mmCIF file of C-alpha atoms in Angstrom:
data_model
loop_
_atom_site.group_PDB
_atom_site.id
_atom_site.type_symbol
_atom_site.label_atom_id
_atom_site.label_comp_id
_atom_site.label_asym_id
_atom_site.label_seq_id
_atom_site.Cartn_x
_atom_site.Cartn_y
_atom_site.Cartn_z
ATOM 1 C CA UNK A 1 -7.627 -49.862 -146.024
ATOM 2 C CA UNK A 2 -9.441 -47.076 -144.302
ATOM 3 C CA UNK A 3 -10.524 -43.721 -145.678
ATOM 4 C CA UNK A 4 -7.513 -41.884 -144.261
ATOM 5 C CA UNK A 5 -5.034 -44.166 -146.017
ATOM 6 C CA UNK A 6 -6.891 -43.996 -149.333
ATOM 7 C CA UNK A 7 -7.071 -40.204 -149.176
ATOM 8 C CA UNK A 8 -3.337 -39.956 -148.432
ATOM 9 C CA UNK A 9 -2.525 -42.180 -151.409
ATOM 10 C CA UNK A 10 -4.850 -40.154 -153.655
ATOM 11 C CA UNK A 11 -3.284 -36.876 -152.505
ATOM 12 C CA UNK A 12 0.193 -38.261 -153.146
ATOM 13 C CA UNK A 13 -0.712 -39.436 -156.660
ATOM 14 C CA UNK A 14 -2.385 -36.147 -157.618
ATOM 15 C CA UNK A 15 0.476 -34.129 -156.125
ATOM 16 C CA UNK A 16 3.047 -36.204 -158.016
ATOM 17 C CA UNK A 17 1.135 -35.766 -161.289
ATOM 18 C CA UNK A 18 0.894 -32.026 -160.672
ATOM 19 C CA UNK A 19 4.639 -31.779 -160.088
ATOM 20 C CA UNK A 20 5.398 -33.750 -163.273
ATOM 21 C CA UNK A 21 3.124 -31.541 -165.396
ATOM 22 C CA UNK A 22 4.503 -28.373 -163.786
ATOM 23 C CA UNK A 23 8.093 -29.407 -164.540
ATOM 24 C CA UNK A 24 7.095 -30.118 -168.166
ATOM 25 C CA UNK A 25 5.508 -26.678 -168.486
ATOM 26 C CA UNK A 26 8.499 -24.922 -166.911
ATOM 27 C CA UNK A 27 10.952 -26.835 -169.104
ATOM 28 C CA UNK A 28 9.262 -25.720 -172.316
ATOM 29 C CA UNK A 29 9.095 -22.028 -171.426
ATOM 30 C CA UNK A 30 6.550 -19.267 -171.831
ATOM 31 C CA UNK A 31 6.957 -18.642 -175.549
ATOM 32 C CA UNK A 32 6.175 -22.223 -176.541
ATOM 33 C CA UNK A 33 3.020 -22.138 -174.439
ATOM 34 C CA UNK A 34 1.918 -18.784 -175.870
ATOM 35 C CA UNK A 35 2.396 -19.924 -179.460
ATOM 36 C CA UNK A 36 0.739 -23.272 -178.788
ATOM 37 C CA UNK A 37 3.681 -25.182 -180.188
ATOM 38 C CA UNK A 38 3.529 -27.866 -177.537
ATOM 39 C CA UNK A 39 0.203 -29.648 -177.904
ATOM 40 C CA UNK A 40 -1.044 -31.420 -174.818
ATOM 41 C CA UNK A 41 1.205 -29.555 -172.440
ATOM 42 C CA UNK A 42 -1.194 -27.519 -170.342
ATOM 43 C CA UNK A 43 -4.279 -29.716 -170.698
ATOM 44 C CA UNK A 44 -3.102 -32.525 -168.369
ATOM 45 C CA UNK A 45 -2.310 -29.957 -165.651
ATOM 46 C CA UNK A 46 -5.774 -28.481 -166.087
ATOM 47 C CA UNK A 47 -7.367 -31.939 -165.793
ATOM 48 C CA UNK A 48 -5.504 -32.595 -162.550
ATOM 49 C CA UNK A 49 -6.780 -29.251 -161.254
ATOM 50 C CA UNK A 50 -10.344 -30.167 -162.306
ATOM 51 C CA UNK A 51 -10.117 -33.506 -160.517
ATOM 52 C CA UNK A 52 -8.815 -31.846 -157.355
ATOM 53 C CA UNK A 53 -11.540 -29.198 -157.510
ATOM 54 C CA UNK A 54 -14.228 -31.863 -157.960
ATOM 55 C CA UNK A 55 -12.884 -33.902 -155.042
ATOM 56 C CA UNK A 56 -12.758 -30.859 -152.787
ATOM 57 C CA UNK A 57 -16.332 -29.908 -153.682
ATOM 58 C CA UNK A 58 -17.595 -33.448 -153.066
ATOM 59 C CA UNK A 59 -15.873 -33.683 -149.678
ATOM 60 C CA UNK A 60 -17.018 -30.232 -148.592
ATOM 61 C CA UNK A 61 -20.626 -30.967 -149.542
ATOM 62 C CA UNK A 62 -20.505 -34.367 -147.870
ATOM 63 C CA UNK A 63 -19.133 -33.103 -144.567
ATOM 64 C CA UNK A 64 -21.349 -30.013 -144.499
ATOM 65 C CA UNK A 65 -24.473 -32.099 -145.078
ATOM 66 C CA UNK A 66 -23.312 -34.733 -142.595
ATOM 67 C CA UNK A 67 -22.742 -32.062 -139.952
ATOM 68 C CA UNK A 68 -26.082 -30.396 -140.661
ATOM 69 C CA UNK A 69 -28.086 -33.589 -140.238
ATOM 70 C CA UNK A 70 -26.208 -34.802 -137.166
ATOM 71 C CA UNK A 71 -26.455 -31.410 -135.432
ATOM 72 C CA UNK A 72 -30.138 -30.441 -135.341
ATOM 73 C CA UNK A 73 -29.498 -27.078 -133.650
ATOM 74 C CA UNK A 74 -27.059 -26.211 -136.423
ATOM 75 C CA UNK A 75 -29.625 -27.294 -139.026
ATOM 76 C CA UNK A 76 -32.200 -24.984 -137.457
ATOM 77 C CA UNK A 77 -29.782 -22.039 -137.481
ATOM 78 C CA UNK A 78 -28.765 -22.781 -141.081
ATOM 79 C CA UNK A 79 -32.380 -22.898 -142.235
ATOM 80 C CA UNK A 80 -33.062 -19.584 -140.471
ATOM 81 C CA UNK A 81 -30.049 -18.049 -142.228
ATOM 82 C CA UNK A 82 -31.017 -19.406 -145.642
ATOM 83 C CA UNK A 83 -34.613 -18.253 -145.127
ATOM 84 C CA UNK A 84 -33.466 -14.767 -144.114
ATOM 85 C CA UNK A 85 -31.230 -14.571 -147.174
ATOM 86 C CA UNK A 86 -34.122 -15.660 -149.399
ATOM 87 C CA UNK A 87 -36.338 -12.957 -147.845
ATOM 88 C CA UNK A 88 -33.672 -10.327 -148.575
ATOM 89 C CA UNK A 89 -33.425 -11.524 -152.186
ATOM 90 C CA UNK A 90 -37.214 -11.459 -152.629
ATOM 91 C CA UNK A 91 -37.446 -7.952 -151.140
ATOM 92 C CA UNK A 92 -34.632 -6.787 -153.418
ATOM 93 C CA UNK A 93 -36.350 -8.270 -156.478
ATOM 94 C CA UNK A 94 -39.652 -6.596 -155.609
ATOM 95 C CA UNK A 95 -38.007 -3.227 -154.887
ATOM 96 C CA UNK A 96 -35.973 -3.143 -158.084
ATOM 97 C CA UNK A 97 -38.223 -2.471 -161.022
ATOM 98 C CA UNK A 98 -37.319 -3.495 -164.510
ATOM 99 C CA UNK A 99 -36.250 -0.630 -166.723
ATOM 100 C CA UNK A 100 -38.407 -0.287 -169.825
ATOM 101 C CA UNK A 101 -35.445 1.058 -171.792
ATOM 102 C CA UNK A 102 -33.391 -1.445 -173.727
ATOM 103 C CA UNK A 103 -29.641 -1.322 -173.344
ATOM 104 C CA UNK A 104 -27.199 -2.547 -175.940
ATOM 105 C CA UNK A 105 -24.783 -4.987 -174.381
ATOM 106 C CA UNK A 106 -21.109 -5.148 -175.225
ATOM 107 C CA UNK A 107 -21.606 -8.452 -177.043
ATOM 108 C CA UNK A 108 -24.183 -6.853 -179.349
ATOM 109 C CA UNK A 109 -27.314 -8.226 -177.676
ATOM 110 C CA UNK A 110 -29.977 -6.323 -175.780
ATOM 111 C CA UNK A 111 -30.777 -6.383 -172.084
ATOM 112 C CA UNK A 112 -34.416 -7.225 -171.539
ATOM 113 C CA UNK A 113 -36.634 -5.850 -168.794
ATOM 114 C CA UNK A 114 -36.266 -9.034 -166.741
ATOM 115 C CA UNK A 115 -32.478 -8.938 -167.091
ATOM 116 C CA UNK A 116 -32.491 -5.333 -165.934
ATOM 117 C CA UNK A 117 -34.661 -6.272 -162.950
ATOM 118 C CA UNK A 118 -32.346 -9.149 -161.993
ATOM 119 C CA UNK A 119 -29.298 -6.880 -162.162
ATOM 120 C CA UNK A 120 -31.118 -4.289 -160.072
ATOM 121 C CA UNK A 121 -32.134 -6.967 -157.581
ATOM 122 C CA UNK A 122 -28.510 -8.072 -157.271
ATOM 123 C CA UNK A 123 -27.398 -4.521 -156.558
ATOM 124 C CA UNK A 124 -30.205 -3.844 -154.087
ATOM 125 C CA UNK A 125 -29.576 -7.127 -152.270
ATOM 126 C CA UNK A 126 -25.868 -6.275 -152.043
ATOM 127 C CA UNK A 127 -26.676 -2.902 -150.497
ATOM 128 C CA UNK A 128 -29.237 -4.428 -148.122
ATOM 129 C CA UNK A 129 -26.807 -7.105 -146.958
ATOM 130 C CA UNK A 130 -24.076 -4.484 -146.581
ATOM 131 C CA UNK A 131 -26.373 -2.348 -144.413
ATOM 132 C CA UNK A 132 -27.410 -5.368 -142.329
ATOM 133 C CA UNK A 133 -23.777 -6.400 -141.782
ATOM 134 C CA UNK A 134 -22.727 -2.854 -140.852
ATOM 135 C CA UNK A 135 -25.683 -2.543 -138.487
ATOM 136 C CA UNK A 136 -24.838 -5.874 -136.847
ATOM 137 C CA UNK A 137 -21.211 -4.813 -136.330
ATOM 138 C CA UNK A 138 -22.249 -1.455 -134.870
ATOM 139 C CA UNK A 139 -24.814 -3.145 -132.610
ATOM 140 C CA UNK A 140 -22.287 -5.732 -131.396
ATOM 141 C CA UNK A 141 -19.659 -3.066 -130.741
ATOM 142 C CA UNK A 142 -22.122 -0.819 -128.882
ATOM 143 C CA UNK A 143 -23.358 -3.780 -126.833
ATOM 144 C CA UNK A 144 -19.797 -4.687 -125.866
ATOM 145 C CA UNK A 145 -18.991 -1.099 -124.883
ATOM 146 C CA UNK A 146 -22.156 -0.793 -122.790
ATOM 147 C CA UNK A 147 -21.608 -4.115 -121.039
ATOM 148 C CA UNK A 148 -18.128 -3.089 -119.850
#
C-alpha cells in the first residue's frame, strides 16, 4: 500500500466517524446538549476533530519543511523573511516602554510592567507591519503605473 491509498482510507474512516457522530448529535437535539443530559455525545465528535487537526498540522509541517530543504532559494527567502519579522518584533519591543502603572485585569490580577511592554510591543509591531504592507502595495502600484 502506498501513501495515497493509506491517506484515502484514513480520510474515509474519519469522515464516516464524523458523519455518525453528527447524526447522533442532530438526533438528540439542542436542548439535550445544552442541559448535558446525553453524556458522551459531543466528546467523540471533538476527538475526531482533534485527530484531524493534528494530522493536518503534521502534514503541513512535513511538506513545508520538505519543500524548504529541497529548494535552497526558497529557504534563503524564508530565512530573510523570518529575520525581517524578528527585527520588526525587536524594534517594536524596544520602542514600547513598559508602563510603571499597574492595571487591574478583568480576572482580578494585575498587569506587570513586562506584560504592559509585551502588549505595547504587539501593538507597535502590528502598526509597523501594517505600514510596511501599505507602503509595499503603494510602491508596487506606483511602479506598475510608471512602467506602463
